[in-house]
Short mmCIF file of the C-alpha atoms (twelve columns), coordinates in Angstrom:
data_MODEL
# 
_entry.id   MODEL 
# 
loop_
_atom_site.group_PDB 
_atom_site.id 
_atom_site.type_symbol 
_atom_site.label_atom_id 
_atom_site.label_alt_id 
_atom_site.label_comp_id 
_atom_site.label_asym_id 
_atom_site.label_seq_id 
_atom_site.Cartn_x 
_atom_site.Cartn_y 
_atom_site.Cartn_z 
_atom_site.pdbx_PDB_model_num 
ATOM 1   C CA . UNK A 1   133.837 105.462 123.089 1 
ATOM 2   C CA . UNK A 2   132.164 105.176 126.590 1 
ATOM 3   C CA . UNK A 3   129.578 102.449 125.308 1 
ATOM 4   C CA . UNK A 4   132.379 100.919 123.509 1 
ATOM 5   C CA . UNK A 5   134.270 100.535 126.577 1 
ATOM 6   C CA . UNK A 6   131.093 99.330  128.705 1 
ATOM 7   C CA . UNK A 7   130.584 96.898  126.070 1 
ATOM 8   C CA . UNK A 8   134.216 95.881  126.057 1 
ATOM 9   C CA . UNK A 9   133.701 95.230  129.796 1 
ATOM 10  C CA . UNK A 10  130.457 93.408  129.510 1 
ATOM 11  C CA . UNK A 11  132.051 90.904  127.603 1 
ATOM 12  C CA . UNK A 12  135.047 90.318  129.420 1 
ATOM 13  C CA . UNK A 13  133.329 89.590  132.575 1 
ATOM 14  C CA . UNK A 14  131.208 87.148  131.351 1 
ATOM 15  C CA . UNK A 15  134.683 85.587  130.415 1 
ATOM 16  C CA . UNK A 16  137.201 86.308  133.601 1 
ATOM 17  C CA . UNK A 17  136.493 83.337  135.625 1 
ATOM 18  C CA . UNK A 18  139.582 83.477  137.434 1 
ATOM 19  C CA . UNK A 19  143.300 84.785  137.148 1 
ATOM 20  C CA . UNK A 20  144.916 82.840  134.178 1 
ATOM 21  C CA . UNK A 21  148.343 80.975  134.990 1 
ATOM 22  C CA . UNK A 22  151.289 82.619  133.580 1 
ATOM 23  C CA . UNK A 23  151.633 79.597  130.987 1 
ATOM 24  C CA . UNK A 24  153.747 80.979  128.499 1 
ATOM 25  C CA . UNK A 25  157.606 80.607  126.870 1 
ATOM 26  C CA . UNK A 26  160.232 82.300  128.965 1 
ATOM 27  C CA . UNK A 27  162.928 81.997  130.719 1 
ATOM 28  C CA . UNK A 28  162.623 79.330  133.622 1 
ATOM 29  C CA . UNK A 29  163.258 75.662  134.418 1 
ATOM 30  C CA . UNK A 30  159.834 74.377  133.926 1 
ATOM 31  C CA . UNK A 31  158.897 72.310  130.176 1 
ATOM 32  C CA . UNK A 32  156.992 74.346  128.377 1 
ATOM 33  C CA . UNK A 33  156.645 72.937  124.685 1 
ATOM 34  C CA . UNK A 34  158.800 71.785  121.495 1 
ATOM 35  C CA . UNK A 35  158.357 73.756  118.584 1 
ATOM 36  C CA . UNK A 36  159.981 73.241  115.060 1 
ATOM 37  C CA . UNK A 37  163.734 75.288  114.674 1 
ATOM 38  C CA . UNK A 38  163.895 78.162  112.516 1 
ATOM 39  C CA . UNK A 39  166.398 78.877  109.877 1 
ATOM 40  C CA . UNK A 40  169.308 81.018  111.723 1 
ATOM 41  C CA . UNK A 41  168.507 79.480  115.208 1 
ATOM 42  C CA . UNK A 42  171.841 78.560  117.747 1 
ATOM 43  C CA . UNK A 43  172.586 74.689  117.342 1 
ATOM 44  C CA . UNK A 44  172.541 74.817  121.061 1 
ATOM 45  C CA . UNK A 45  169.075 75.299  121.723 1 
ATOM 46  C CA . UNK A 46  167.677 71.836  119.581 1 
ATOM 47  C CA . UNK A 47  166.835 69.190  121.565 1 
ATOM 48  C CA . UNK A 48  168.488 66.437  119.813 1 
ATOM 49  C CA . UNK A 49  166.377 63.556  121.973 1 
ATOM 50  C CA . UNK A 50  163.238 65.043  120.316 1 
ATOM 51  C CA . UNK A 51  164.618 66.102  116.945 1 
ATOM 52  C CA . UNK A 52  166.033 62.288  116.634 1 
ATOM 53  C CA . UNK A 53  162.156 61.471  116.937 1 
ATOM 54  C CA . UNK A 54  161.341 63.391  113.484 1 
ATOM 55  C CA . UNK A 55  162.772 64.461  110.051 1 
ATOM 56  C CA . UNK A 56  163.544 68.050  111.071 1 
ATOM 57  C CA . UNK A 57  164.936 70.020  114.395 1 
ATOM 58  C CA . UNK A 58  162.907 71.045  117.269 1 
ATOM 59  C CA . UNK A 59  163.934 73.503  120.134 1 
ATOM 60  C CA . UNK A 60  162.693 72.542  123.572 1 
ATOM 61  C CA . UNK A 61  161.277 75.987  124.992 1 
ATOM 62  C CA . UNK A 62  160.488 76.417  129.328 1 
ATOM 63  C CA . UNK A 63  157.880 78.051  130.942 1 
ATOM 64  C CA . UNK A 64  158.505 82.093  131.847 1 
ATOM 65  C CA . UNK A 65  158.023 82.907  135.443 1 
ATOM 66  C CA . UNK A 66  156.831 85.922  135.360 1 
ATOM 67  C CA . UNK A 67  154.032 88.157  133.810 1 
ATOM 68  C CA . UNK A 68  155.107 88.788  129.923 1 
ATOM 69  C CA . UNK A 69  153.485 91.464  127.931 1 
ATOM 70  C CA . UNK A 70  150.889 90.966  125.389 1 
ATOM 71  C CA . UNK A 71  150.890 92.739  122.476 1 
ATOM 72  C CA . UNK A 72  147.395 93.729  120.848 1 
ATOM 73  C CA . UNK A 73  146.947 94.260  116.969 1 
ATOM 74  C CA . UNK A 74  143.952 95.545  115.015 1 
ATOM 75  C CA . UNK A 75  144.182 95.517  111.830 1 
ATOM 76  C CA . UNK A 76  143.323 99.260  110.612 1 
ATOM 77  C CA . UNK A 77  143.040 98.592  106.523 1 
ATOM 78  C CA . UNK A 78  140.029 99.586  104.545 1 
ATOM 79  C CA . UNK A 79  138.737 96.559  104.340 1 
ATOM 80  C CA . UNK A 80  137.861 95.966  107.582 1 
ATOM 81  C CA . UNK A 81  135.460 98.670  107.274 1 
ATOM 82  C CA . UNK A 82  132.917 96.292  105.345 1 
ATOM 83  C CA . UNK A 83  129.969 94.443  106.007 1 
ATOM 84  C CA . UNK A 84  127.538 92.649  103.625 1 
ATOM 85  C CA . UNK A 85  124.653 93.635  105.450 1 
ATOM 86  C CA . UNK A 86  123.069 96.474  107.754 1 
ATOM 87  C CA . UNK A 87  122.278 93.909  110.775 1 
ATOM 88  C CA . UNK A 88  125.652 93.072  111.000 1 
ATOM 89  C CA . UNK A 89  128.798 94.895  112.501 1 
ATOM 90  C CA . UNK A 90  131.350 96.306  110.379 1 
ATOM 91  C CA . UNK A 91  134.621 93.625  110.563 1 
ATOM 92  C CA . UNK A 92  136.383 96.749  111.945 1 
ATOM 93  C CA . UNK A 93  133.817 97.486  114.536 1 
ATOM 94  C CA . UNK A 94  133.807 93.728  115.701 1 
ATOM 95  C CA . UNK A 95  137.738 93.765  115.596 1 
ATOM 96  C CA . UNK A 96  138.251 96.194  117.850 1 
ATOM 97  C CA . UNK A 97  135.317 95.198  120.114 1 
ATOM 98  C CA . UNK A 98  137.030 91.961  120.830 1 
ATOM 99  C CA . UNK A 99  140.408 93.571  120.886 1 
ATOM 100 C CA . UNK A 100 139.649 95.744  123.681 1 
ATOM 101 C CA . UNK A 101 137.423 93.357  125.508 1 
ATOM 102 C CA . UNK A 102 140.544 91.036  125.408 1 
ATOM 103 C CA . UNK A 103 142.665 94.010  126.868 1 
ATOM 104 C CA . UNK A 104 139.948 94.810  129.333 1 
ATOM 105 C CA . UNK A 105 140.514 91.096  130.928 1 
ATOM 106 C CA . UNK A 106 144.240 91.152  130.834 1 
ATOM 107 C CA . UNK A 107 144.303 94.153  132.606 1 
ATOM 108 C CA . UNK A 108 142.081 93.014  135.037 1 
ATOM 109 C CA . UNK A 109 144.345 90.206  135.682 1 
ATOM 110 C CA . UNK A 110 147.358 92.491  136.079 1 
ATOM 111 C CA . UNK A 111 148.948 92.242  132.244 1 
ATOM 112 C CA . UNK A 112 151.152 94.592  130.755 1 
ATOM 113 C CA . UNK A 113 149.495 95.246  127.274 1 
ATOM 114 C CA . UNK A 114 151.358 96.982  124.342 1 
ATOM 115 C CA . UNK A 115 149.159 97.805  121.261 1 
ATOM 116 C CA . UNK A 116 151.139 97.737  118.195 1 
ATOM 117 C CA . UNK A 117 150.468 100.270 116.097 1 
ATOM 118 C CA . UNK A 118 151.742 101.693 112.607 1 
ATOM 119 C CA . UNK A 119 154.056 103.846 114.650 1 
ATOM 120 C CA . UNK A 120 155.716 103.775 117.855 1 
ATOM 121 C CA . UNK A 121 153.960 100.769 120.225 1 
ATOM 122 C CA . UNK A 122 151.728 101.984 122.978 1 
ATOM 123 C CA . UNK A 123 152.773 100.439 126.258 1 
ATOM 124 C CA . UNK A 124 149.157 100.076 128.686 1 
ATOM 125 C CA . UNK A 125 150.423 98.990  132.427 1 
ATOM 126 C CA . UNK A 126 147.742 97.564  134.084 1 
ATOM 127 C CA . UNK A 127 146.630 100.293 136.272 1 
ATOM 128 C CA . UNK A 128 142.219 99.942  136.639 1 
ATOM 129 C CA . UNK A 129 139.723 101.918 134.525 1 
ATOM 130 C CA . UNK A 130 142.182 104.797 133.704 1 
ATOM 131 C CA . UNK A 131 144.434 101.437 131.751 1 
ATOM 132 C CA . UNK A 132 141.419 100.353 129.954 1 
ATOM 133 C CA . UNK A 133 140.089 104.028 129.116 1 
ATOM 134 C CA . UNK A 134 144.025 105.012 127.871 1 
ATOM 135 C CA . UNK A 135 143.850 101.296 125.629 1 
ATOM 136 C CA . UNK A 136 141.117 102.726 124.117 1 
ATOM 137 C CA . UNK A 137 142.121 105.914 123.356 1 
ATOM 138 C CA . UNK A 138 145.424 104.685 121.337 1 
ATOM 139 C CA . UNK A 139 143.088 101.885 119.642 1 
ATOM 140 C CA . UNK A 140 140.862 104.245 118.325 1 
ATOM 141 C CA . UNK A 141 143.651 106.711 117.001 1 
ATOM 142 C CA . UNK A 142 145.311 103.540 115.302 1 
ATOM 143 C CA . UNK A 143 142.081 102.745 113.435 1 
ATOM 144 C CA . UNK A 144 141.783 106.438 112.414 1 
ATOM 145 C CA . UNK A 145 145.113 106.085 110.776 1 
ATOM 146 C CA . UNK A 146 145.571 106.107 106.844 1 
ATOM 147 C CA . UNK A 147 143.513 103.091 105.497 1 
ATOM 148 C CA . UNK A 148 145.598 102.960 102.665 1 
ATOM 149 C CA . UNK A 149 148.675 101.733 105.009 1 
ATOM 150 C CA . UNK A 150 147.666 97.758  105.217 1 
ATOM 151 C CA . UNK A 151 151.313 96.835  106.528 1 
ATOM 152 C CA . UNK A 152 151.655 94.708  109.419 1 
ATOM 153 C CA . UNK A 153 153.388 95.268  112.340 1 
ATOM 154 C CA . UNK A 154 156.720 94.597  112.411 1 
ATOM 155 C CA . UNK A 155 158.328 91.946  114.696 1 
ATOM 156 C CA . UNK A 156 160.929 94.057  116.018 1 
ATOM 157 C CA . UNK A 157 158.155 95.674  118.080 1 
ATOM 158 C CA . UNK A 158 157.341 92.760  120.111 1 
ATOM 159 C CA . UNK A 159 159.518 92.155  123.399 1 
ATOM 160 C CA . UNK A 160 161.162 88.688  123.469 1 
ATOM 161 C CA . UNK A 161 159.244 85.811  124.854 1 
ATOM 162 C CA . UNK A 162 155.771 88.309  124.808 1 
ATOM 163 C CA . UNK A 163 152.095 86.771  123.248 1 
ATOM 164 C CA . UNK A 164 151.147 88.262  120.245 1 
ATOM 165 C CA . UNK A 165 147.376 88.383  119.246 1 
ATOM 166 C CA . UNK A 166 146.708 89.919  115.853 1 
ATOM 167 C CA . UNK A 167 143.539 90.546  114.959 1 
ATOM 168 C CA . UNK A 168 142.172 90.966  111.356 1 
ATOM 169 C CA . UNK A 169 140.384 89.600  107.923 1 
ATOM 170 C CA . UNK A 170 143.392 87.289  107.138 1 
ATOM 171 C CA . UNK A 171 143.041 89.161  103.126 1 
ATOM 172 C CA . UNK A 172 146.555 90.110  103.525 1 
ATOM 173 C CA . UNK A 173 148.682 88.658  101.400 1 
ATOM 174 C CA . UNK A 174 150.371 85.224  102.105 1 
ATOM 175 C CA . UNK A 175 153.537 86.526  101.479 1 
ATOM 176 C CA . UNK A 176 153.689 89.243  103.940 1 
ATOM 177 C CA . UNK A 177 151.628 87.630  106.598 1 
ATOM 178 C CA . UNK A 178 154.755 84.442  106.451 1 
ATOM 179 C CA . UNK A 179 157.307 86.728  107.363 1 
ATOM 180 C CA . UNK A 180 155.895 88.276  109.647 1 
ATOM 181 C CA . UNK A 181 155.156 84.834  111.441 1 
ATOM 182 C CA . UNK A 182 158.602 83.686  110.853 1 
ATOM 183 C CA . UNK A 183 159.715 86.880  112.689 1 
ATOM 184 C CA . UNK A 184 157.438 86.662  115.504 1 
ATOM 185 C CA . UNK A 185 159.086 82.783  115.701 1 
ATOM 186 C CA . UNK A 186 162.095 83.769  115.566 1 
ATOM 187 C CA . UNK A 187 161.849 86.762  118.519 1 
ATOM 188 C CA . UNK A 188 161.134 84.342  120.077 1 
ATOM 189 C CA . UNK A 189 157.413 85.275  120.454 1 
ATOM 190 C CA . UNK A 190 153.990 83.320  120.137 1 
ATOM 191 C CA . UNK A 191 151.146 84.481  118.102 1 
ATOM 192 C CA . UNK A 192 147.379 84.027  118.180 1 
ATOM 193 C CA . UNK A 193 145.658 84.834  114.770 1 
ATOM 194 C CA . UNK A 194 142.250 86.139  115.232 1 
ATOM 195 C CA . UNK A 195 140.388 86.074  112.008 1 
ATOM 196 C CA . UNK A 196 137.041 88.611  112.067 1 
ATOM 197 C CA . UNK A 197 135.234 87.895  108.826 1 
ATOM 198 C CA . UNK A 198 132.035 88.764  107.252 1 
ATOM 199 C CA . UNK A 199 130.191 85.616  106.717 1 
ATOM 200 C CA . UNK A 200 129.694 86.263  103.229 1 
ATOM 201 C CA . UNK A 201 132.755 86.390  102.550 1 
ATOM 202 C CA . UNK A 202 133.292 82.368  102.650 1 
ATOM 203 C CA . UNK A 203 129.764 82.231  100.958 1 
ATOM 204 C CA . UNK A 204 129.472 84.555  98.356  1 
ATOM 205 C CA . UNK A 205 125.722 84.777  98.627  1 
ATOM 206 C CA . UNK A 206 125.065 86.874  95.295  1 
ATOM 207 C CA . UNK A 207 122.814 86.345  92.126  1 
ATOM 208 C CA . UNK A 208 122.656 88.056  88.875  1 
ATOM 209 C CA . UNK A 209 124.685 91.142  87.535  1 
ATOM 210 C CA . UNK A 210 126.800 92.427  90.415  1 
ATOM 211 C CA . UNK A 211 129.264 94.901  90.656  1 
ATOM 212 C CA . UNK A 212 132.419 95.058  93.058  1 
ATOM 213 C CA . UNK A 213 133.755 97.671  94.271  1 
ATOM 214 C CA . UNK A 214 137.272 97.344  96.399  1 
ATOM 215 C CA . UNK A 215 137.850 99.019  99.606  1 
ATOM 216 C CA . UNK A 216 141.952 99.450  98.861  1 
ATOM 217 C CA . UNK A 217 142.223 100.536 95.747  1 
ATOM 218 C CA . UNK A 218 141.512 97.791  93.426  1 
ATOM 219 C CA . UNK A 219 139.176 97.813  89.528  1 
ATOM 220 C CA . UNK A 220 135.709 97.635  89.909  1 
ATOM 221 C CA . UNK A 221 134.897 94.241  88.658  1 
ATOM 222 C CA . UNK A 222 131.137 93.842  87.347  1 
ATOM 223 C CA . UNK A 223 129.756 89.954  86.877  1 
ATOM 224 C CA . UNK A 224 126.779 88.769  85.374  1 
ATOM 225 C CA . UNK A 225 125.510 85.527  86.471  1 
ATOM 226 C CA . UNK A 226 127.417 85.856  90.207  1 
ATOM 227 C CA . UNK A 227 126.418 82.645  90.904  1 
ATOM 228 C CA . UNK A 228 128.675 80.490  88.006  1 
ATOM 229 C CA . UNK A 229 131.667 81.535  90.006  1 
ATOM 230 C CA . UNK A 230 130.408 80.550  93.632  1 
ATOM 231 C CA . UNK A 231 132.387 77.529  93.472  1 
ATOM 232 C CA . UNK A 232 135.560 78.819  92.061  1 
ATOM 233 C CA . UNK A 233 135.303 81.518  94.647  1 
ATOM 234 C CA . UNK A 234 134.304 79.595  97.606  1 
ATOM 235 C CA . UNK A 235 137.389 77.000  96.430  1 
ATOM 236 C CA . UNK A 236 140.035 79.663  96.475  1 
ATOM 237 C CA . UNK A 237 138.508 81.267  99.866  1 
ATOM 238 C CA . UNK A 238 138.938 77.719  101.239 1 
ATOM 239 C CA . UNK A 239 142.554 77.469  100.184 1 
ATOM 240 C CA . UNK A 240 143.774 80.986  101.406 1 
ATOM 241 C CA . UNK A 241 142.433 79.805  104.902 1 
ATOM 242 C CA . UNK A 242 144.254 77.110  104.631 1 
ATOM 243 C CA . UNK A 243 147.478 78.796  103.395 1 
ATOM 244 C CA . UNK A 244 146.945 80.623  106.538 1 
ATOM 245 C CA . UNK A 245 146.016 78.012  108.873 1 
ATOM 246 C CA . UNK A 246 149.348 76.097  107.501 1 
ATOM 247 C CA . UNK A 247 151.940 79.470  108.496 1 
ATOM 248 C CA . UNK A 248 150.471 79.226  111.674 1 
ATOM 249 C CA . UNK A 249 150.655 75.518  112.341 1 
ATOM 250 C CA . UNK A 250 154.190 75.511  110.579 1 
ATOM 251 C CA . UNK A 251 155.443 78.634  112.745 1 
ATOM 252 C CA . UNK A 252 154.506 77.169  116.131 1 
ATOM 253 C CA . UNK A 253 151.274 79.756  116.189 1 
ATOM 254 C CA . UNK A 254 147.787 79.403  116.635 1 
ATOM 255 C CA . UNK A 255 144.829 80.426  114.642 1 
ATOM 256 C CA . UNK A 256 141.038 81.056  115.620 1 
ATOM 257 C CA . UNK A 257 137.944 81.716  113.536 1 
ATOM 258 C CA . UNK A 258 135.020 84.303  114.692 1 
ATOM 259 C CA . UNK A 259 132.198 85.389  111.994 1 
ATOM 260 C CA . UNK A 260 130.622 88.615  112.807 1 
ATOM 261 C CA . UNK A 261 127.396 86.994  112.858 1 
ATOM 262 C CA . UNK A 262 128.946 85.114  115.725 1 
ATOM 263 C CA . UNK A 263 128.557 86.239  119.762 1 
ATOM 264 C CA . UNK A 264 131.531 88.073  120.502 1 
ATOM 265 C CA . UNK A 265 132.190 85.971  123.735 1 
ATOM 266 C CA . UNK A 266 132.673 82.657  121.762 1 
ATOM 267 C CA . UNK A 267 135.941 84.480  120.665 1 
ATOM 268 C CA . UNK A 268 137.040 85.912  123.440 1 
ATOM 269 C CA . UNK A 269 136.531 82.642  125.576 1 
ATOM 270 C CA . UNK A 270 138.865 80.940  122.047 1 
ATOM 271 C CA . UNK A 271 141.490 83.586  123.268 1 
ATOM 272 C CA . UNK A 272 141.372 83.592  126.878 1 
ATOM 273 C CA . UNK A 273 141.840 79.573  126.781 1 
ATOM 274 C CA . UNK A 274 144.686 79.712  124.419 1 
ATOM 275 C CA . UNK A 275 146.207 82.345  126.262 1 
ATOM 276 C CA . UNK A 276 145.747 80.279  129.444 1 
ATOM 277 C CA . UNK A 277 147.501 77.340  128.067 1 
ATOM 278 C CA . UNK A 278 144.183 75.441  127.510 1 
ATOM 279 C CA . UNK A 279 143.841 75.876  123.678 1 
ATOM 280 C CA . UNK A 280 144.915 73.341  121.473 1 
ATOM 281 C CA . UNK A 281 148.615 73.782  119.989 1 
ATOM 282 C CA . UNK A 282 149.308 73.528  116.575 1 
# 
């Protein structure tokens, strides 16, 4: 854990290049975006001017004027714990890397972090090294919980008007990974999707007999001729990121991409700009 933590540091200070603004929806007077109403919302919060503008309802949201708290996720399910070759990380070990790099800088910059975990939440205050060192102590017990338990977290953890970054494969399904956007929405509370995956996972690189194994409990499934279904595969990969891409865009969230054959700090720098209020919006 003490190289993890070094490493987690490392990376964030090639990153901090200054305390971010506190550009996020809250309470205040300030403008701070439109997003789309969700089913359930008070009629009083649509701003008819901008709705009138579209075929559907949008709710103007203002800019919170203080510090909010971000909640962390890792995504602790067996198949994180995969890669499809021995010079590259696991997708866990790159997960929570980045995850606790990206807590390292918001502590530095005075954030209150809350991990959510498949229990009660772990609240970090900012609070130097001994923040950081207790962030990574309830990160790693989270990822030593049951891999068999591949729920996400539920929105009811997640204070009102706090960021959200989740970070995980995306191989959830669709289902499950809607409502939980949706509930996040509804809070109300913004998310940032940070999909870690193996790069052969889009590709599919195989040749010849093969035999798959899952990580969660699924059949062994055993092809000959691997490569007759690259394009099938590769198609339906394609269209789950979509799916994905689509909740996200649809539930006023934002998604970002990192391949763990990818520099670590070309994520991190994604995050820290979105959470800065530099990223683009859906």
């Amino acid at each position: 854990m003490p190289s993890l933590i070094l490493s987690a540091q490392r990376i964030a200070a090639t990153v901090a290049a200054g305390h971010h603004g506190r550009r996020q929806a809250g309470p205040g007077e300030d403008f701070w975006q439109f997003r789309p109403a969700q089913p359930g919302e008070p009629v009083t919060r649509i701003d008819w001017r901008q709705s009138a503008r579209s075929s559907r309802a949008y709710v103007r949201e203002t800019e919170a004027e203080a510090a909010q708290t971000v909640c962390l996720w890792c995504d602790p399910s067996a198949s994180m714990r995969w890669r499809s070759a021995p010079t590259l990380p696991l997708k866990s070990e790159s997960a929570i890397l980045l995850t606790l790099a990206l807590g390292a800088l918001l502590l530095r910059q005075g954030e209150r972090v809350r991990l959510l975990t498949p229990g009660e939440p772990v609240d970090i205050p900012p609070g130097g090294r001994a923040a950081l060192d207790r962030l990574a102590v309830a990160l790693m017990r989270t990822m030593a919980h049951d891999p068999e338990d591949t729920s996400l977290p539920h929105p009811q953890q997640v204070p009102r008007h706090a960021r959200v970054v989740l970070v995980g494969d995306g191989l959830c399904g669709l289902p499950a990974m809607g409502a939980l956007l949706r509930g996040l929405t509804a809070r109300p509370a913004r998310a940032l999707l940070l999909l870690v995956n193996d790069p052969a996972e889009a590709e599919l690189p195989y040749a010849g007999h093969v035999r798959f194994s899952g990580l969660e409990g699924e059949d062994t499934l055993t092809l000959s001729g691997v490569e007759q279904v690259r394009g099938a595969y590769r198609d339906a990969y394609a269209r789950h990121q979509a799916a994905l891409a689509d909740l996200c865009r649809t539930n006023g969230h934002l998604l970002i991409r990192h391949a763990t054959d990818q520099r670590p700090e070309e994520a991190l720098l994604a995050l820290h700009a979105a959470l800065s209020g530099r990223g683009e919006r859906p």
